[in-house]
mmCIF file with all atom_site columns, C-alpha atoms in Angstrom:
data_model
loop_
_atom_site.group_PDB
_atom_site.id
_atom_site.type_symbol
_atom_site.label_atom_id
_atom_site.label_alt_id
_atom_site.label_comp_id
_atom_site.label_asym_id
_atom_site.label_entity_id
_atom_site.label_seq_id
_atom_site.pdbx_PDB_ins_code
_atom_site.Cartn_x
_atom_site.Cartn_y
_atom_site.Cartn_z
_atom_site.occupancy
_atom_site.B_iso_or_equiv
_atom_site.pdbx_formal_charge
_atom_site.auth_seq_id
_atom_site.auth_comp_id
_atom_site.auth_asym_id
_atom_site.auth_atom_id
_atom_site.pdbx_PDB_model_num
ATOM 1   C CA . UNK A 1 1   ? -77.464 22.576  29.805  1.00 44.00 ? 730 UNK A CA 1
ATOM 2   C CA . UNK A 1 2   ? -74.451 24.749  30.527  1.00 44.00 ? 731 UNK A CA 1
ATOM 3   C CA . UNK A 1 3   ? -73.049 22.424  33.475  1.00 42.00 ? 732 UNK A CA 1
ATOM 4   C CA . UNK A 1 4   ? -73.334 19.188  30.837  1.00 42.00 ? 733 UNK A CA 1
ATOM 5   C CA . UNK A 1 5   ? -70.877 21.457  28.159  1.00 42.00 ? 734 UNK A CA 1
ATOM 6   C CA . UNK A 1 6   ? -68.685 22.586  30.952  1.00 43.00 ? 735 UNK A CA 1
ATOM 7   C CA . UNK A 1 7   ? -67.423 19.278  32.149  1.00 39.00 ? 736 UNK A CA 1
ATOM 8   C CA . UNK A 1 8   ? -66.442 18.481  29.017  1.00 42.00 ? 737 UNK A CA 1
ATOM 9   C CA . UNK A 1 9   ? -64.901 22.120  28.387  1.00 37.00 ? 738 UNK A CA 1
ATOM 10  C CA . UNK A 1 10  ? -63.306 21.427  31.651  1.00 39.00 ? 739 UNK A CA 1
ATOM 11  C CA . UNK A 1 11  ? -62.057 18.044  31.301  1.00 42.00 ? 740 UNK A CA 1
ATOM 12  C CA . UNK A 1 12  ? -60.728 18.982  27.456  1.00 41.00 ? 741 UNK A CA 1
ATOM 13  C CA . UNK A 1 13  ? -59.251 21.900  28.634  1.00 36.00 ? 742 UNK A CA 1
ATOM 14  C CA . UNK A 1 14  ? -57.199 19.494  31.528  1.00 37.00 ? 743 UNK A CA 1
ATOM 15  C CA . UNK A 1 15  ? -56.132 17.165  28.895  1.00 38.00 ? 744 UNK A CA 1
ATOM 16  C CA . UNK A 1 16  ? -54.555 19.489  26.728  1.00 39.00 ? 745 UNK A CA 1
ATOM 17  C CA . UNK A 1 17  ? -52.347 20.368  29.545  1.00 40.00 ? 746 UNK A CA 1
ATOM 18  C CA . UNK A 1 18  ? -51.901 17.965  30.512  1.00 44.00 ? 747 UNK A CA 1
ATOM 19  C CA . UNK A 1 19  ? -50.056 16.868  26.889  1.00 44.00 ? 748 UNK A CA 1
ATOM 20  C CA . UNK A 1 20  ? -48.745 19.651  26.778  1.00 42.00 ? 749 UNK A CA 1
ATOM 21  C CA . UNK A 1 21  ? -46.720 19.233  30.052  1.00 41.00 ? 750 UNK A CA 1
ATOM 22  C CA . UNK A 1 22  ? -45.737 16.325  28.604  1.00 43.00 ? 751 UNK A CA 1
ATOM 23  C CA . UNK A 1 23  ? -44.576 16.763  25.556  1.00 41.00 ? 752 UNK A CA 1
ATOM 24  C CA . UNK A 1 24  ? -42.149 19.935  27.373  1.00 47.00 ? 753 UNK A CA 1
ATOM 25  C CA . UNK A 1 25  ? -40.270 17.141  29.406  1.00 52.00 ? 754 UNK A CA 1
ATOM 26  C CA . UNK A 1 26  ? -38.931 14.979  26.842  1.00 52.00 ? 755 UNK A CA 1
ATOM 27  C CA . UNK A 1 27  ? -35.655 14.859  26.319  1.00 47.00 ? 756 UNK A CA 1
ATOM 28  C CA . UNK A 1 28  ? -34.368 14.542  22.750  1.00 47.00 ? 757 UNK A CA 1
ATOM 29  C CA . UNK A 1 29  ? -32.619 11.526  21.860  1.00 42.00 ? 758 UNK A CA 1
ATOM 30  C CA . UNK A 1 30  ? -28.843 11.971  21.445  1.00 45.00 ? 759 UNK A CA 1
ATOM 31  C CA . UNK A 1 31  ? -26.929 11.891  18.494  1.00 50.00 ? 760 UNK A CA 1
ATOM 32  C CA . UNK A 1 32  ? -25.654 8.362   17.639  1.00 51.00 ? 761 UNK A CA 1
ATOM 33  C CA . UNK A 1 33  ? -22.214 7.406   18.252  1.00 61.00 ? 762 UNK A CA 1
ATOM 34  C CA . UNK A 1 34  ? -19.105 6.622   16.118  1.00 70.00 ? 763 UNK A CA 1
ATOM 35  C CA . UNK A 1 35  ? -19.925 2.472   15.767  1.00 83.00 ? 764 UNK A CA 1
ATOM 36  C CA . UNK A 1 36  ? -17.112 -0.026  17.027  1.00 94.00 ? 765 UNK A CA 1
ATOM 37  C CA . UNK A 1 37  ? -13.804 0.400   14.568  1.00 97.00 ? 766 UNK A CA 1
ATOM 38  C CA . UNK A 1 38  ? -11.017 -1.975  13.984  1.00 97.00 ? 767 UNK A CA 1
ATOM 39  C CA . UNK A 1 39  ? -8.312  0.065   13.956  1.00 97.00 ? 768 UNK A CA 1
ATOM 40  C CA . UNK A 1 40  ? -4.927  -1.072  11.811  1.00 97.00 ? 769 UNK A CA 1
ATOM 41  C CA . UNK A 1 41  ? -1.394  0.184   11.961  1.00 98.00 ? 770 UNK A CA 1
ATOM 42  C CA . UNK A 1 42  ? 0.104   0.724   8.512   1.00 98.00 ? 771 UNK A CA 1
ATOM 43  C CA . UNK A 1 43  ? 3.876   1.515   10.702  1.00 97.00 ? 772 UNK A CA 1
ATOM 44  C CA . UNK A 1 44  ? 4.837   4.640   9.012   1.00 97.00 ? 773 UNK A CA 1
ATOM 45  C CA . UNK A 1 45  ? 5.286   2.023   5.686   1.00 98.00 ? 774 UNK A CA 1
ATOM 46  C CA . UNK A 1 46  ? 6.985   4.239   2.745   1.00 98.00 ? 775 UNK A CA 1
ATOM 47  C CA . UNK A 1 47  ? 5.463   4.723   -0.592  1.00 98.00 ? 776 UNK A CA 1
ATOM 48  C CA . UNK A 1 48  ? 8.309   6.475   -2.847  1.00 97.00 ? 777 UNK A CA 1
ATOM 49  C CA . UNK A 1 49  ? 9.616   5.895   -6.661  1.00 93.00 ? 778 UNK A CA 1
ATOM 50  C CA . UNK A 1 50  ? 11.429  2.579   -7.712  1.00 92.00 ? 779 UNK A CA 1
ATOM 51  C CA . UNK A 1 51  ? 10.573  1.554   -3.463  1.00 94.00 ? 780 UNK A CA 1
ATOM 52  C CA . UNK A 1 52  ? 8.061   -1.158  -3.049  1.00 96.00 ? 781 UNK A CA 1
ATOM 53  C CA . UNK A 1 53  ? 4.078   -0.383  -3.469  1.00 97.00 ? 782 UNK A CA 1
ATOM 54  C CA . UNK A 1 54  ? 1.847   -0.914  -0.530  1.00 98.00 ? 783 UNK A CA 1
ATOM 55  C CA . UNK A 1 55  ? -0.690  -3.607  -0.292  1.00 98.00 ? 784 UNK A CA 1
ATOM 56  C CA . UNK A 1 56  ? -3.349  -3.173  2.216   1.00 98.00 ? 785 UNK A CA 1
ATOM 57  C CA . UNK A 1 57  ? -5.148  -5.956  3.483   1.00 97.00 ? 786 UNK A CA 1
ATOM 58  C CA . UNK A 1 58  ? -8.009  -3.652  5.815   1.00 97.00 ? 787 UNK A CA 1
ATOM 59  C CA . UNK A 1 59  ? -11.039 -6.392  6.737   1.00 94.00 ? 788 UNK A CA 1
ATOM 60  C CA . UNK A 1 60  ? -8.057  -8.894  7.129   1.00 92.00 ? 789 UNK A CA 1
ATOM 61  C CA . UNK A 1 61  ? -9.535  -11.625 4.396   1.00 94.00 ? 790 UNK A CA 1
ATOM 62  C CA . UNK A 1 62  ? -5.983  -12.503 3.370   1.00 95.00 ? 791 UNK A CA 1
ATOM 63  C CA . UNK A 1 63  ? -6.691  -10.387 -0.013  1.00 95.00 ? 792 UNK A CA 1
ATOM 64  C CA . UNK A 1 64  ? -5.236  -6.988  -0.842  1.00 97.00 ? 793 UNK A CA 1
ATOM 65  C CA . UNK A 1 65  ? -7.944  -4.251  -0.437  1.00 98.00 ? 794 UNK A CA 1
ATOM 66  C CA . UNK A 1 66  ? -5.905  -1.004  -1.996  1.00 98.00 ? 795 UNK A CA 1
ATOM 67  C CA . UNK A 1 67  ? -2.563  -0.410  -3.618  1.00 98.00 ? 796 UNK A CA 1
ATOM 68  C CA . UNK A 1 68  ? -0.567  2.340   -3.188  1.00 98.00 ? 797 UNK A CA 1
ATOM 69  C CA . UNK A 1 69  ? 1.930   3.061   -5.446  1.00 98.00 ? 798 UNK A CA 1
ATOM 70  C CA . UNK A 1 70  ? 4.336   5.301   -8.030  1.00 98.00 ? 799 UNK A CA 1
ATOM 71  C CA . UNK A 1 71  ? 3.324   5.645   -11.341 1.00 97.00 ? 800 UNK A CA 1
ATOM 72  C CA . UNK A 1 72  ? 6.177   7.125   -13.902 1.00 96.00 ? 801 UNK A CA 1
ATOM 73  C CA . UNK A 1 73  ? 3.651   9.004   -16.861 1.00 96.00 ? 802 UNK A CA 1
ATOM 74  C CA . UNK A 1 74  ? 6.321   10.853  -19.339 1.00 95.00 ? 803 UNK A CA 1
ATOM 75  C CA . UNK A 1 75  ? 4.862   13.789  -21.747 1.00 91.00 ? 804 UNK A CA 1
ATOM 76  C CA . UNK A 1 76  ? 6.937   14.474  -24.926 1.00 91.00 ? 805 UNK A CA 1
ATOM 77  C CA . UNK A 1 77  ? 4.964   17.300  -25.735 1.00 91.00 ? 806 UNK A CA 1
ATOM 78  C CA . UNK A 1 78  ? 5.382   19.226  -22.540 1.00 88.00 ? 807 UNK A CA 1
ATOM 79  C CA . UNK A 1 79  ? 8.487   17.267  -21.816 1.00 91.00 ? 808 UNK A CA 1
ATOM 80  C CA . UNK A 1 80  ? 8.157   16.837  -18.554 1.00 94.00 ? 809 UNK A CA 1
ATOM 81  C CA . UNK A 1 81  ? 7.820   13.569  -16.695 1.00 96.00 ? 810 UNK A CA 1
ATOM 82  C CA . UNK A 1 82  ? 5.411   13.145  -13.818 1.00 96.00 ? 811 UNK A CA 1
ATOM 83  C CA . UNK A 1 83  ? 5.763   10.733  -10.392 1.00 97.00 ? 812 UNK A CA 1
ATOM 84  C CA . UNK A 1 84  ? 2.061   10.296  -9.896  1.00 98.00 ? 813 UNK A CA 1
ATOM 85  C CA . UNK A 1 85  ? 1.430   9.208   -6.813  1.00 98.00 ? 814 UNK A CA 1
ATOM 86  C CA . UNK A 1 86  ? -1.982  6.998   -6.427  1.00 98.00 ? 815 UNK A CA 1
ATOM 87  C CA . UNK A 1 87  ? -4.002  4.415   -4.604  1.00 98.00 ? 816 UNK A CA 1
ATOM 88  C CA . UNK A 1 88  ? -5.806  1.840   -6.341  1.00 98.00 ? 817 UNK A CA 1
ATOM 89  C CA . UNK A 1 89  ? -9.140  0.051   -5.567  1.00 97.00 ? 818 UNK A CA 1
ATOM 90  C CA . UNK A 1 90  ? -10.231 -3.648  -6.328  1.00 96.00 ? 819 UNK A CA 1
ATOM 91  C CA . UNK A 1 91  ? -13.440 -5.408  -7.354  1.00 96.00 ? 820 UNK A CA 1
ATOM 92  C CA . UNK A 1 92  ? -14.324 -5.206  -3.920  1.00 97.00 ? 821 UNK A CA 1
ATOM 93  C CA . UNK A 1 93  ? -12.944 -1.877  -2.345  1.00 98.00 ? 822 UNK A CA 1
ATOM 94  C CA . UNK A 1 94  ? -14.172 1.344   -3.540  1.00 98.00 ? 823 UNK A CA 1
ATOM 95  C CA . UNK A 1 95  ? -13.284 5.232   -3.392  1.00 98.00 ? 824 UNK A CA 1
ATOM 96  C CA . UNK A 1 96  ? -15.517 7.951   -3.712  1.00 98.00 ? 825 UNK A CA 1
ATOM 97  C CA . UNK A 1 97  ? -14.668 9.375   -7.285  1.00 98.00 ? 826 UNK A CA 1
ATOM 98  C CA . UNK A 1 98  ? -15.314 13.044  -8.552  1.00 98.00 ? 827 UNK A CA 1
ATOM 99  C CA . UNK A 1 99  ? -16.493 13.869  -12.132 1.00 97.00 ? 828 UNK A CA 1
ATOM 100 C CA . UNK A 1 100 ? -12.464 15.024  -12.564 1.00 96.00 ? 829 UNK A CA 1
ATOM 101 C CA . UNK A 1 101 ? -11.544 11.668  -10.478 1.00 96.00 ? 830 UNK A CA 1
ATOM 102 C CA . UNK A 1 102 ? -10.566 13.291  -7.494  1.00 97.00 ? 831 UNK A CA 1
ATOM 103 C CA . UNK A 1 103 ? -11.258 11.977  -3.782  1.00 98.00 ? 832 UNK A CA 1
ATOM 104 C CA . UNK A 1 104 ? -12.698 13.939  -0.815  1.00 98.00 ? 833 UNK A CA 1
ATOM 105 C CA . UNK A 1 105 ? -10.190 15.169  1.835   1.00 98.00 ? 834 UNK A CA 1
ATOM 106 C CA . UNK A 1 106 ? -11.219 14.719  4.980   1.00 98.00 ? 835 UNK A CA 1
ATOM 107 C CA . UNK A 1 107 ? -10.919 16.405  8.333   1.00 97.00 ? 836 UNK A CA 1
ATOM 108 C CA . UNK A 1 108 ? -11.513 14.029  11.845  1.00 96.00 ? 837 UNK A CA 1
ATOM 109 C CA . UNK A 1 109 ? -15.096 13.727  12.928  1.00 95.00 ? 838 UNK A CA 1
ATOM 110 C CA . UNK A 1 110 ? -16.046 14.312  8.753   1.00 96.00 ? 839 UNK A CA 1
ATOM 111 C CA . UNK A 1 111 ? -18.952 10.982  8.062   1.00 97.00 ? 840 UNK A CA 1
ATOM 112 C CA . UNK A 1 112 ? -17.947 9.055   5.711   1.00 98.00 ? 841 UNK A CA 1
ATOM 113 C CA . UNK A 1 113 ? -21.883 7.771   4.297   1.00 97.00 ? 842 UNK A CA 1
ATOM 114 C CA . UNK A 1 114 ? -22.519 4.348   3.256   1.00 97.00 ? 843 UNK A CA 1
ATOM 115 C CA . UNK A 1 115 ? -24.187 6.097   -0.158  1.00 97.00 ? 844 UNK A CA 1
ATOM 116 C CA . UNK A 1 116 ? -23.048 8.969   -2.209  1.00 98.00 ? 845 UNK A CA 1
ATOM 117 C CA . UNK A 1 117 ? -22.887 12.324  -1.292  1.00 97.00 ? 846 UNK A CA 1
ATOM 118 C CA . UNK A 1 118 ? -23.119 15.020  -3.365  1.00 96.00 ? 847 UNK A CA 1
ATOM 119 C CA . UNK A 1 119 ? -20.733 15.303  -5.992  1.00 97.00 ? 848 UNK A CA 1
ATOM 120 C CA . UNK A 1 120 ? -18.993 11.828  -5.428  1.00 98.00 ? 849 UNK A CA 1
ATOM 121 C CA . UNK A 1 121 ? -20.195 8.510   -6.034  1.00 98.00 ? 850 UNK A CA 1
ATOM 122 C CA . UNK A 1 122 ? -18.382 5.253   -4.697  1.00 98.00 ? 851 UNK A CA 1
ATOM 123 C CA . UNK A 1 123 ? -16.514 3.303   -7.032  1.00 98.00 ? 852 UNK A CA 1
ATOM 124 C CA . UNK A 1 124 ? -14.449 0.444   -7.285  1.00 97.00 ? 853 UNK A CA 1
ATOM 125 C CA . UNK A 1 125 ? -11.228 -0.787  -9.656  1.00 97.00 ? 854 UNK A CA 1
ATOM 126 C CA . UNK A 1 126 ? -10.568 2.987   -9.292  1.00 97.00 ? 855 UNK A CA 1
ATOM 127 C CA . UNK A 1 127 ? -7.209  4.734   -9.474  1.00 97.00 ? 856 UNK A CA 1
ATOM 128 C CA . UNK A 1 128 ? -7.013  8.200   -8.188  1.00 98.00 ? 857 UNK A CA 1
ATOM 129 C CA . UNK A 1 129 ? -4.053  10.581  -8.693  1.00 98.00 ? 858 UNK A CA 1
ATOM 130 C CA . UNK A 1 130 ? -3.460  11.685  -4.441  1.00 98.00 ? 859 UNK A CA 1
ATOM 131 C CA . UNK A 1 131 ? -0.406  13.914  -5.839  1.00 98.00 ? 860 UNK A CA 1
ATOM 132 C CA . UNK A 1 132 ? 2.343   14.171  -8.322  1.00 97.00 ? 861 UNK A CA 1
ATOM 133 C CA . UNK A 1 133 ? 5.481   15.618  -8.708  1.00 97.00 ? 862 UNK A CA 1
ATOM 134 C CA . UNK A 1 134 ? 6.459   17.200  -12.363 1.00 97.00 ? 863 UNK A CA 1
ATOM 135 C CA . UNK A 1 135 ? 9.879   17.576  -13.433 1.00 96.00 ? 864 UNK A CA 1
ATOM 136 C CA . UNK A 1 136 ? 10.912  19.525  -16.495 1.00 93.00 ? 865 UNK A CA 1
ATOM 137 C CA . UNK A 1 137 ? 13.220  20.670  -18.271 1.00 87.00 ? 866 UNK A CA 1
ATOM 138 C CA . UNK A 1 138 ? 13.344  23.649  -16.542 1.00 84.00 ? 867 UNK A CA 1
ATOM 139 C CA . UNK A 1 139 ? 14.281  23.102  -12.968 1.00 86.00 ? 868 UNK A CA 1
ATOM 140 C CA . UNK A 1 140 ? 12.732  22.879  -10.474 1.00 92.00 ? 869 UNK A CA 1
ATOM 141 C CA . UNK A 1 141 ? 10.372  20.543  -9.829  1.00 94.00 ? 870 UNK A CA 1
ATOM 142 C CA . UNK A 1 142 ? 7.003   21.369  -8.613  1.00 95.00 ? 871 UNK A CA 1
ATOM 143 C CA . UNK A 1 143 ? 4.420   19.708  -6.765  1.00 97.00 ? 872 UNK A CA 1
ATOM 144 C CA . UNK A 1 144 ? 0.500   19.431  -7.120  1.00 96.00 ? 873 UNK A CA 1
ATOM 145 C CA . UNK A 1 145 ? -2.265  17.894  -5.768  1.00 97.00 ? 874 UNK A CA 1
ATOM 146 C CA . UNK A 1 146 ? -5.090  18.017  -3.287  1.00 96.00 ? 875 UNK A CA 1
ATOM 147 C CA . UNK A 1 147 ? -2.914  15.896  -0.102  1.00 96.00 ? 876 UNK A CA 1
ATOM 148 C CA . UNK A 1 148 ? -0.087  18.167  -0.047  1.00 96.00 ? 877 UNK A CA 1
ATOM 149 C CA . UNK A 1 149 ? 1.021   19.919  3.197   1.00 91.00 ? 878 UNK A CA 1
ATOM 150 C CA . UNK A 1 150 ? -1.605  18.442  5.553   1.00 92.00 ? 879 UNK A CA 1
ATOM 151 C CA . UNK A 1 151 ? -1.598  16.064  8.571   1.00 90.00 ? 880 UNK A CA 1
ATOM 152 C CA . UNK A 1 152 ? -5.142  14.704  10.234  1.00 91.00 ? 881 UNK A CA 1
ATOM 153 C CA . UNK A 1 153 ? -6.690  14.562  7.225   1.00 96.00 ? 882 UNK A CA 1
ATOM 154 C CA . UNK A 1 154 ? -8.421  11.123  6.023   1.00 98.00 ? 883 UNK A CA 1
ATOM 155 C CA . UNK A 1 155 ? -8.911  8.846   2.866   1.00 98.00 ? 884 UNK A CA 1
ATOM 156 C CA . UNK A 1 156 ? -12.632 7.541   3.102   1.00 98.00 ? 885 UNK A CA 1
ATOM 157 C CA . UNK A 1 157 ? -12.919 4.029   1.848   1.00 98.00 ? 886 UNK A CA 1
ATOM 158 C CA . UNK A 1 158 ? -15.616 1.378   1.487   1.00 98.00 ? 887 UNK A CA 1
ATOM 159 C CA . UNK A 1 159 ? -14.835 -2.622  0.793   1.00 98.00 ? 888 UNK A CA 1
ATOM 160 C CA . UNK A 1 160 ? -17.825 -4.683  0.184   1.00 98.00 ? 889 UNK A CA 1
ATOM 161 C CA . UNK A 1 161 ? -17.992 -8.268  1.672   1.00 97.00 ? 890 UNK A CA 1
ATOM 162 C CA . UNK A 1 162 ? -20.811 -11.089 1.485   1.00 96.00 ? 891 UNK A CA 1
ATOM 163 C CA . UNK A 1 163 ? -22.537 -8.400  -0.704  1.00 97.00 ? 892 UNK A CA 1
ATOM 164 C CA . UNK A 1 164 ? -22.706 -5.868  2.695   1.00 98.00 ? 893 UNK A CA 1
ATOM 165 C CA . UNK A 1 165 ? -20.431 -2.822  2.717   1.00 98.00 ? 894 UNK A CA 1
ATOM 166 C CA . UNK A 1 166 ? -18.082 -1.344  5.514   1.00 98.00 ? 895 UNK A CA 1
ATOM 167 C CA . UNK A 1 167 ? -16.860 1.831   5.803   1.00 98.00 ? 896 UNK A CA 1
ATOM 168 C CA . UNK A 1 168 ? -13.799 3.480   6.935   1.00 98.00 ? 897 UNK A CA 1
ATOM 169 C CA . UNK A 1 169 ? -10.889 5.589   6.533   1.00 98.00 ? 898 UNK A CA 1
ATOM 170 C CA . UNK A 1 170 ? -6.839  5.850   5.911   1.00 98.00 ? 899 UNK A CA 1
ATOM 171 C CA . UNK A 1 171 ? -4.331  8.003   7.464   1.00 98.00 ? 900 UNK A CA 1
ATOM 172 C CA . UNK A 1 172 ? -1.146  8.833   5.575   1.00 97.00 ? 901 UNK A CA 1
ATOM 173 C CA . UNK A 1 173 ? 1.056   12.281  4.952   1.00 97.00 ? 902 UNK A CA 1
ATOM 174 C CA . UNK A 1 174 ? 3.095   13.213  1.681   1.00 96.00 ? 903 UNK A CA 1
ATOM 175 C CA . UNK A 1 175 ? 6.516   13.900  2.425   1.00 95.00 ? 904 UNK A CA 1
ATOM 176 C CA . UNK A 1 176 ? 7.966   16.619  -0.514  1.00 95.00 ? 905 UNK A CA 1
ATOM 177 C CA . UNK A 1 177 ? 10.777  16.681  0.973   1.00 94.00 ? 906 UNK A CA 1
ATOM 178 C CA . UNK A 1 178 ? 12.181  13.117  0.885   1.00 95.00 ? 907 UNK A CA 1
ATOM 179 C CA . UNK A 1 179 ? 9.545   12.919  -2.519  1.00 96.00 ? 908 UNK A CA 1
ATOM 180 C CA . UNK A 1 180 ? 7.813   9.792   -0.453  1.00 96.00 ? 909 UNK A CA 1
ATOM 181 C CA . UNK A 1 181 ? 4.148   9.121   0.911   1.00 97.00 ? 910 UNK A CA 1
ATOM 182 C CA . UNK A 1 182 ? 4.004   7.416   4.331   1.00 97.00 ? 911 UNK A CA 1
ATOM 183 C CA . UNK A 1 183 ? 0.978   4.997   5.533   1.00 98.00 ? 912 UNK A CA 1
ATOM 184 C CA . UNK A 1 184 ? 0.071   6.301   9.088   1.00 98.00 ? 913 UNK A CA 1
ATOM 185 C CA . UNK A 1 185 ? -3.407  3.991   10.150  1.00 98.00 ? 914 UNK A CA 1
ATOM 186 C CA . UNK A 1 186 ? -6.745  2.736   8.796   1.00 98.00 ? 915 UNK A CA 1
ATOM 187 C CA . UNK A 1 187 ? -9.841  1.755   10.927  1.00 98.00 ? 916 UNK A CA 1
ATOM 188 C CA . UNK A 1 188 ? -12.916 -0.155  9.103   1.00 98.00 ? 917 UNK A CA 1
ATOM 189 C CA . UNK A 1 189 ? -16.258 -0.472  10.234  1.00 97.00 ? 918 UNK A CA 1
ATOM 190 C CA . UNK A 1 190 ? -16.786 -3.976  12.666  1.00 96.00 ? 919 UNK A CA 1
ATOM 191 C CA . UNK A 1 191 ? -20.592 -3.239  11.147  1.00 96.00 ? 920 UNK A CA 1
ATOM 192 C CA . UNK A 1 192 ? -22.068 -3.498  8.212   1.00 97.00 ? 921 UNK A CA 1
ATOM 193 C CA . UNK A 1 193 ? -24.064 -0.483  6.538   1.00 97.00 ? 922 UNK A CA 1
ATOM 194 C CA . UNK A 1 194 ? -23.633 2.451   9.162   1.00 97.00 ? 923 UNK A CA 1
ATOM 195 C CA . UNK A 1 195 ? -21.690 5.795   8.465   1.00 97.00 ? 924 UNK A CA 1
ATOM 196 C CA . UNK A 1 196 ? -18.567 6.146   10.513  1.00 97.00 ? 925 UNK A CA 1
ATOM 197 C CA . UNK A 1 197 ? -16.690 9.569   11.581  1.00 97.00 ? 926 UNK A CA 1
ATOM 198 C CA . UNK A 1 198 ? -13.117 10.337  9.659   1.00 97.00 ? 927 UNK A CA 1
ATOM 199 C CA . UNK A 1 199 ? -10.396 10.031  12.510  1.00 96.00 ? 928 UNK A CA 1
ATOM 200 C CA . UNK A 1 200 ? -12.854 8.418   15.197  1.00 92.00 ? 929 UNK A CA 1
#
């Protein structure tokens, strides 16, 4: 009786290490990569006050995607007057908006999801403030806003076409100093419904 539950014992015993061995040499998959980008240069275009806006054109449909422009908002009871400057979506081209309408900031190699993360949800015919300059009656001027003072940092967009969507991601600076923004590049995704890395 004891050999007949031995080579089973035996033979179990085997297996298991066999799996075991096994299961210790498998490599883990690696991390998916950035997916194919088209990659557009904006040329350094300008963006100041009473200078022409910026129509971007980013899956190249022949239809404006975002508008970047100046807005002039005046406030009598602060008196102070305010060069807002903002970028626009269409029916078809969303942002990812904040509860106080502000967009994410984003460093290179930062995903950009296809859905919402937390605390921003993608919308579209959005305008969103980028920065603004205030001018009062008492000099000087100051500046606010969440681009100000950076370089490599990203706008994270998302157009929808033939009801699919495509990420991707804008590159532009604010320049205090000359009281301008300048359009650096964009890149938008060649596929439909994957994440894509800021900068990549």
């Amino acid at each position: 009786m004891k050999f007949f539950y031995s080579i089973p014992l035996i033979g179990g015993l085997l297996l298991l290490l066999s799996c075991k061995k096994e299961t210790d040499n498998v490599v883990p998959a690696p991390e998916p990569s950035a997916p194919e980008m088209l990659y557009i240069s904006l040329h350094n275009q300008v963006v100041r006050y009473a200078g022409p806006s910026a129509f971007l054109d980013l899956n190249q449909d022949g239809r404006s995607d975002f508008l970047f422009d100046i807005w002039l908002v005046g406030d009598p009871i602060l008196q102070q007057d305010k060069y807002q400057f903002r970028v626009n979506g269409g029916i078809n081209s969303m942002l990812l908006v904040s509860m106080d309408e502000r967009t994410p900031v984003l460093k290179r190699n930062d995903r950009i999801p296809v859905g919402n993360p937390t605390g921003y949800e993608w919308n579209n015919v959005t305008s969103i403030m980028l920065a603004q300059k205030i001018i009062s009656m008492a000099p000087p001027a100051r500046w606010e806003g969440d681009w100000l003072g950076l370089t490599d940092r990203y706008l994270p967009f998302q157009i929808v076409s033939g009801g699919l969507r495509y990420n991707g991601y804008i590159s532009f600076t604010m320049n205090t100093s000359l009281d301008q923004l300048v359009l650096h590049r964009a890149a938008i995704s060649k596929y439909p419904e994957v994440d894509v890395l800021a900068g990549r």
